[in-house]
XYZ file of C-alpha atoms in Angstrom:
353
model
C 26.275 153.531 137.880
C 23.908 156.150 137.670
C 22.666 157.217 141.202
C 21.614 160.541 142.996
C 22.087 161.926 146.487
C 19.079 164.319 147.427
C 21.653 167.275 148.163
C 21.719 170.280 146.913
C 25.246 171.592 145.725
C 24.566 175.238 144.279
C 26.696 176.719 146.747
C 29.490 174.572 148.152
C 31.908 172.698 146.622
C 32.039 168.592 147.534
C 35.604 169.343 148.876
C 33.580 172.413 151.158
C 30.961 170.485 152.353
C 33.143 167.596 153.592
C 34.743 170.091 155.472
C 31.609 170.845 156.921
C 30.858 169.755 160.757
C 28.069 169.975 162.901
C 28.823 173.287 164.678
C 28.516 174.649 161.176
C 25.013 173.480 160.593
C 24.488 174.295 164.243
C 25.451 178.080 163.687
C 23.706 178.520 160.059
C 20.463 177.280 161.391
C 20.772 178.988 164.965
C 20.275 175.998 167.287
C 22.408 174.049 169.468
C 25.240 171.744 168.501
C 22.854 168.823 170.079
C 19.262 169.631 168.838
C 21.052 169.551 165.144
C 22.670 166.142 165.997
C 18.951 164.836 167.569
C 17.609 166.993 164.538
C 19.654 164.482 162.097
C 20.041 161.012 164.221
C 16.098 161.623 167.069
C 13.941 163.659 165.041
C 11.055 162.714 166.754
C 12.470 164.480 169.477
C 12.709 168.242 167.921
C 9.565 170.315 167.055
C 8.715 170.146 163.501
C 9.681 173.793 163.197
C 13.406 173.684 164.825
C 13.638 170.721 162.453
C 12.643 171.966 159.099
C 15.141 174.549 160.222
C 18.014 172.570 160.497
C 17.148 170.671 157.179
C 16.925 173.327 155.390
C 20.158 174.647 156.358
C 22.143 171.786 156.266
C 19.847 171.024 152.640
C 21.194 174.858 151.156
C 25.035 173.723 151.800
C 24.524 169.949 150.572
C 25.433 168.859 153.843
C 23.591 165.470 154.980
C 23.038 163.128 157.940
C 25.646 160.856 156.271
C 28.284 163.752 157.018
C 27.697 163.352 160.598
C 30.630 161.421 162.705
C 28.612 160.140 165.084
C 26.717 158.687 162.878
C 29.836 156.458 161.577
C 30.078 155.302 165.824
C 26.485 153.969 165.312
C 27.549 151.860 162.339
C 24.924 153.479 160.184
C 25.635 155.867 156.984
C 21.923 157.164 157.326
C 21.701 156.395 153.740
C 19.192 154.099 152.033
C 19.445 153.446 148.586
C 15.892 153.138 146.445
C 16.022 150.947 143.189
C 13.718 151.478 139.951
C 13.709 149.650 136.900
C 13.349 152.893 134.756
C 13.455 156.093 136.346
C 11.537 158.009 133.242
C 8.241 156.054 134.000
C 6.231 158.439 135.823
C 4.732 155.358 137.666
C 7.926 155.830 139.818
C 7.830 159.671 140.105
C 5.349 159.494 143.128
C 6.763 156.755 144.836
C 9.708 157.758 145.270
C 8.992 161.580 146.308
C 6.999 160.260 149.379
C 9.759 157.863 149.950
C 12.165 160.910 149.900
C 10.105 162.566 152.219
C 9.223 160.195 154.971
C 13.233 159.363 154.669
C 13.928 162.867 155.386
C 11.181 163.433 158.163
C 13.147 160.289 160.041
C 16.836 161.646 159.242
C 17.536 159.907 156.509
C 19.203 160.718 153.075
C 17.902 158.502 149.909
C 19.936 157.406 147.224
C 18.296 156.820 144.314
C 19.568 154.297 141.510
C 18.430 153.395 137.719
C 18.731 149.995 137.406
C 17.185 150.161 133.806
C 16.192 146.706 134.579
C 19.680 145.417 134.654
C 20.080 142.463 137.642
C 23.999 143.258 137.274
C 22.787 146.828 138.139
C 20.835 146.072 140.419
C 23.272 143.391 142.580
C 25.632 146.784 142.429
C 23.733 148.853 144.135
C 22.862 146.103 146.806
C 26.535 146.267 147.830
C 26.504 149.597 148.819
C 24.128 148.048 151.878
C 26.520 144.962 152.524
C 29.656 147.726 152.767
C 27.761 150.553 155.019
C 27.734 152.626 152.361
C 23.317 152.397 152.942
C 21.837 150.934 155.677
C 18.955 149.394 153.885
C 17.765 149.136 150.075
C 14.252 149.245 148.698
C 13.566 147.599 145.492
C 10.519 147.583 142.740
C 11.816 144.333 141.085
C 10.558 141.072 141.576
C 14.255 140.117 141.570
C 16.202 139.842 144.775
C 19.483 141.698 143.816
C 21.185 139.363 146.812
C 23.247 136.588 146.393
C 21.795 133.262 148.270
C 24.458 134.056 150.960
C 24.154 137.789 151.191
C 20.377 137.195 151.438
C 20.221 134.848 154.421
C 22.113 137.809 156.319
C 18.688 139.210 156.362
C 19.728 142.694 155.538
C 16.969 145.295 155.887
C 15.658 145.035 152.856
C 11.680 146.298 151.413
C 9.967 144.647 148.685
C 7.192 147.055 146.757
C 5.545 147.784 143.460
C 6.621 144.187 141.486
C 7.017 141.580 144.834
C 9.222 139.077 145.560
C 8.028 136.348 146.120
C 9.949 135.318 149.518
C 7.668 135.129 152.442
C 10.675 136.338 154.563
C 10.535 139.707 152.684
C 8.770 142.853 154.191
C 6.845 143.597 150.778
C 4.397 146.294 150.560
C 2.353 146.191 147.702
C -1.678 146.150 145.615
C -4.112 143.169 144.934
C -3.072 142.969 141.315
C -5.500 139.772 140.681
C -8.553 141.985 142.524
C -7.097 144.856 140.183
C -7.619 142.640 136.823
C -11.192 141.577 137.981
C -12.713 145.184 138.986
C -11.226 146.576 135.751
C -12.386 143.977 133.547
C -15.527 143.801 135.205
C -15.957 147.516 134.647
C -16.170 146.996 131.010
C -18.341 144.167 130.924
C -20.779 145.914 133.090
C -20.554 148.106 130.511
C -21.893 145.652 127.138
C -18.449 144.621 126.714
C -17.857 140.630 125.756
C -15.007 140.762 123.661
C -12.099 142.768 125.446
C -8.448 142.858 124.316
C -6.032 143.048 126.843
C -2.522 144.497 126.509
C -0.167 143.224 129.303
C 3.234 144.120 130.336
C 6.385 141.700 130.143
C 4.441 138.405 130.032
C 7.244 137.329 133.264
C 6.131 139.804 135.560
C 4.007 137.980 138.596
C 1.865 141.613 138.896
C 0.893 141.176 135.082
C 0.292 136.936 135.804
C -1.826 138.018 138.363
C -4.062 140.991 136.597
C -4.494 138.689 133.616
C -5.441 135.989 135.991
C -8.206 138.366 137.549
C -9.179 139.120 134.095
C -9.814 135.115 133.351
C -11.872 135.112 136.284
C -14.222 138.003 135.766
C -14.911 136.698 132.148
C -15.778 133.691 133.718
C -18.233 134.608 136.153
C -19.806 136.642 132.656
C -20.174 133.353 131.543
C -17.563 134.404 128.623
C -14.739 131.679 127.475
C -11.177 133.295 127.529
C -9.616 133.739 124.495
C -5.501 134.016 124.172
C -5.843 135.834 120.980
C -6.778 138.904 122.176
C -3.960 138.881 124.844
C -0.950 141.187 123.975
C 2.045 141.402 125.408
C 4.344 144.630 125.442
C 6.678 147.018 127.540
C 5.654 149.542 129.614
C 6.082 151.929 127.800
C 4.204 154.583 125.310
C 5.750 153.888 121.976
C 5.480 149.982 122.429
C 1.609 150.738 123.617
C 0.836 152.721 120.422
C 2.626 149.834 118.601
C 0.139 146.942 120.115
C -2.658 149.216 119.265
C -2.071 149.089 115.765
C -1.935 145.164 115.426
C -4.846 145.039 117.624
C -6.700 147.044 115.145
C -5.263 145.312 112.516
C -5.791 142.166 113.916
C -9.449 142.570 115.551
C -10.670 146.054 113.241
C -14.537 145.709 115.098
C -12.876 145.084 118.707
C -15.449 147.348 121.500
C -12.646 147.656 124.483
C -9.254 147.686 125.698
C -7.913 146.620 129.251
C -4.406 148.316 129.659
C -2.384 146.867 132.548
C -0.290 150.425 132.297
C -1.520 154.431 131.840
C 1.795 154.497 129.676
C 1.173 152.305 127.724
C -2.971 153.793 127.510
C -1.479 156.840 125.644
C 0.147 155.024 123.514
C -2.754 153.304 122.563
C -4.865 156.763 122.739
C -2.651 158.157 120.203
C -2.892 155.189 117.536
C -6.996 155.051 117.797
C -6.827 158.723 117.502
C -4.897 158.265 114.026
C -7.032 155.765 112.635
C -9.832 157.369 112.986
C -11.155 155.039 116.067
C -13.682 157.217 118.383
C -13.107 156.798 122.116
C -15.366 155.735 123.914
C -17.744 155.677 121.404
C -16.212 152.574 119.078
C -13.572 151.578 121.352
C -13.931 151.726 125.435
C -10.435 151.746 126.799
C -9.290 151.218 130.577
C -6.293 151.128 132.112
C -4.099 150.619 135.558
C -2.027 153.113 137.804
C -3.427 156.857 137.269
C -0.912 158.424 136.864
C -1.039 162.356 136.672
C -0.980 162.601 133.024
C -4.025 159.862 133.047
C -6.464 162.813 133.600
C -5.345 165.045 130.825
C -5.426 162.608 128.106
C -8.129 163.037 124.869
C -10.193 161.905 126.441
C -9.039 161.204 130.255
C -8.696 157.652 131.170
C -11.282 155.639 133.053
C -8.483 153.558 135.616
C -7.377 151.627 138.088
C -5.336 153.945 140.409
C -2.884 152.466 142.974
C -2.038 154.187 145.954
C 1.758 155.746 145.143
C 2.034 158.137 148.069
C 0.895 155.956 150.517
C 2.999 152.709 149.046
C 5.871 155.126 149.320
C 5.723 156.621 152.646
C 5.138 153.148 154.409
C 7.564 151.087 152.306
C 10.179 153.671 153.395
C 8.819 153.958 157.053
C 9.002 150.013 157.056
C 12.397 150.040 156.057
C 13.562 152.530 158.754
C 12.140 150.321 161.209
C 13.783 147.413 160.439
C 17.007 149.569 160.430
C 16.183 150.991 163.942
C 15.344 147.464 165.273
C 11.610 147.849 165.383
C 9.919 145.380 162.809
C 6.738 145.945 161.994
C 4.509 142.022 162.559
C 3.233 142.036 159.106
C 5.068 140.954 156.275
C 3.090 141.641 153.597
C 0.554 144.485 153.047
C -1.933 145.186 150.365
C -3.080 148.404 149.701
C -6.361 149.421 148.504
C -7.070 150.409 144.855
C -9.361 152.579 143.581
C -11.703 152.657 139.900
C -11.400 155.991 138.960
C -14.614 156.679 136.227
C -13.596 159.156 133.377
C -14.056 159.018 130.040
C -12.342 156.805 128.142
C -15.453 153.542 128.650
C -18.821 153.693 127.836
C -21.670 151.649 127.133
C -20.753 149.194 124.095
C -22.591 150.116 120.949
C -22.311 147.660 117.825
C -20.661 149.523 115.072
C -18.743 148.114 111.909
C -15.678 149.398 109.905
């Protein structure tokens, strides 16, 4: 199982620091055995200042609200594990930093697992909640890592990025179908009629739903769909670059591209780039997430973005609530997107090969 604790262990040992107590934090940040423990367990309750104090001393020995005995009276660990599918998409990178940092700001440590995708993997890691080991799991799965029985104990549990689909599920989330439409309506806007589309894993609801946004802006254009120019793929770079060259091969005059991933943009990037395709001039590509490599592409993609440090903050803050016994009244949320305008699309020009 492949998991991390946000601790820092340069200078104790793990045998040191679970020797560690609160009076030693207390003494290495210069504060009070109880504004460490409020620090840790109330930290709404110490100035931002003392706080980041205490952190960063208990942060430079690797010691961490889980340490804390009091915490075990409570019945909470002050852990909460975060899932991701793969943790070298950069997609994630974002997400889970603001996570890590609106856990922190509430006295909480994250634990952060790869599931590569695996449900085996990820039904693991959803024991560590059922045993205290975490008080609460957030996943980016459209899978409920829960058995039927383990779910109905309504464990505090957060459902973001790919969303379950169980209304009794706190999932934070975009508008994936609203997505499709505004990017696909971008192109057409544009000159575009005959737009390719390369999807992610043809299962995933958030790719059912941009496609299904697509199908609708096409036919408010007046423009029948066409399943041949739908591709399906992974998100990821290589397999991007790899639909690219059947697209080409497949459609060699085809004017745009809708991407449902920036990964899997590149990919695509780097293949028109090798044959010889100029972008935007022969081929207009757009894409979904904006991711921070998105703007330094050749040339930087036209997108979609989603809000990642705002649908990591509140899916953690969400969490903590439900841990602390304060749920929040909505169940789902939708966040706002955003067309970001670079230069990957322009105006459609005929041209043949």
């Amino acid at each position: 199982m492949l998991w991390f604790m946000l601790i820092n262990h340069s200078i104790l040992s793990r045998a040191q620091v679970a020797k560690l107590n609160i009076n030693d934090i207390a003494l290495i940040a210069g504060v009070s055995n109880a504004t460490v423990s409020r620090a840790f367990r109330e930290p709404q309750k110490v100035s931002q200042k003392t706080r980041d104090k205490v952190m960063l001393a208990a942060k430079n020995v690797g010691f961490t609200p889980s340490s804390l005995g009091a915490s075990l009276k409570q019945g909470r660990s002050y852990n909460i594990v975060v899932l991701v599918p793969d943790i070298t998409n950069p997609y994630f990178s974002p997400i889970v930093r603001a996570m890590e940092q609106a856990a922190n700001a509430r006295g909480y440590s994250v634990l952060l697992g790869d599931t590569q995708d695996c449900p085996d993997r990820e039904r693991s890691y959803a024991k560590m909640v059922k045993s205290k080991q975490a008080d609460g799991i957030i996943i980016n799965s459209q899978r409920l890592p829960l058995d039927l029985d383990f779910e109905q104990e309504l464990l505090p549990i957060v459902s973001t990025s790919e969303l379950v689909e169980n209304d009794r599920i706190y999932r934070i989330g975009v508008d994936n179908i609203a997505i499709g439409k505004l990017a696909t309506e971008h192109l057409l806007a544009l000159g575009h009629t005959r737009i390719a589309v390369v999807s992610g894993n043809e299962p995933l609801r958030s790719c059912q739903d941009r496609l299904l946004g697509y199908k609708l802006a096409l036919a408010e254009a007046n423009i029948a769909f066409d399943p041949a120019l739908v591709y399906y793929t992974q998100y990821s770079t290589a397999t991007g670059a790899k639909a690219a060259e059947k697209i080409v091969a497949d459609i060699p005059n085809i004017s745009a591209i809708f991407s449902f991933g920036d990964l899997i943009s590149i990919g695509i990037l780097h293949v028109l780039h090798k044959m010889n395709y100029q972008v935007p001039q022969q081929v207009s590509l757009i894409s979904i997430d904006d991711i921070s490599l998105a703007m330094y592409c050749t040339p930087p993609l036209t997108t979609v973005a989603q809000p990642m440090n705002t649908l990591g903050e509140l899916s953690m803050n969400t969490l903590i609530d439900l841990i602390e016994k304060k749920p929040p009244e909505r169940k789902l949320t939708l966040l706002a997107h955003k067309l970001i305008c670079r230069e990957s699309t322009g105006q459609y020009k005929p041209y043949t090969r």
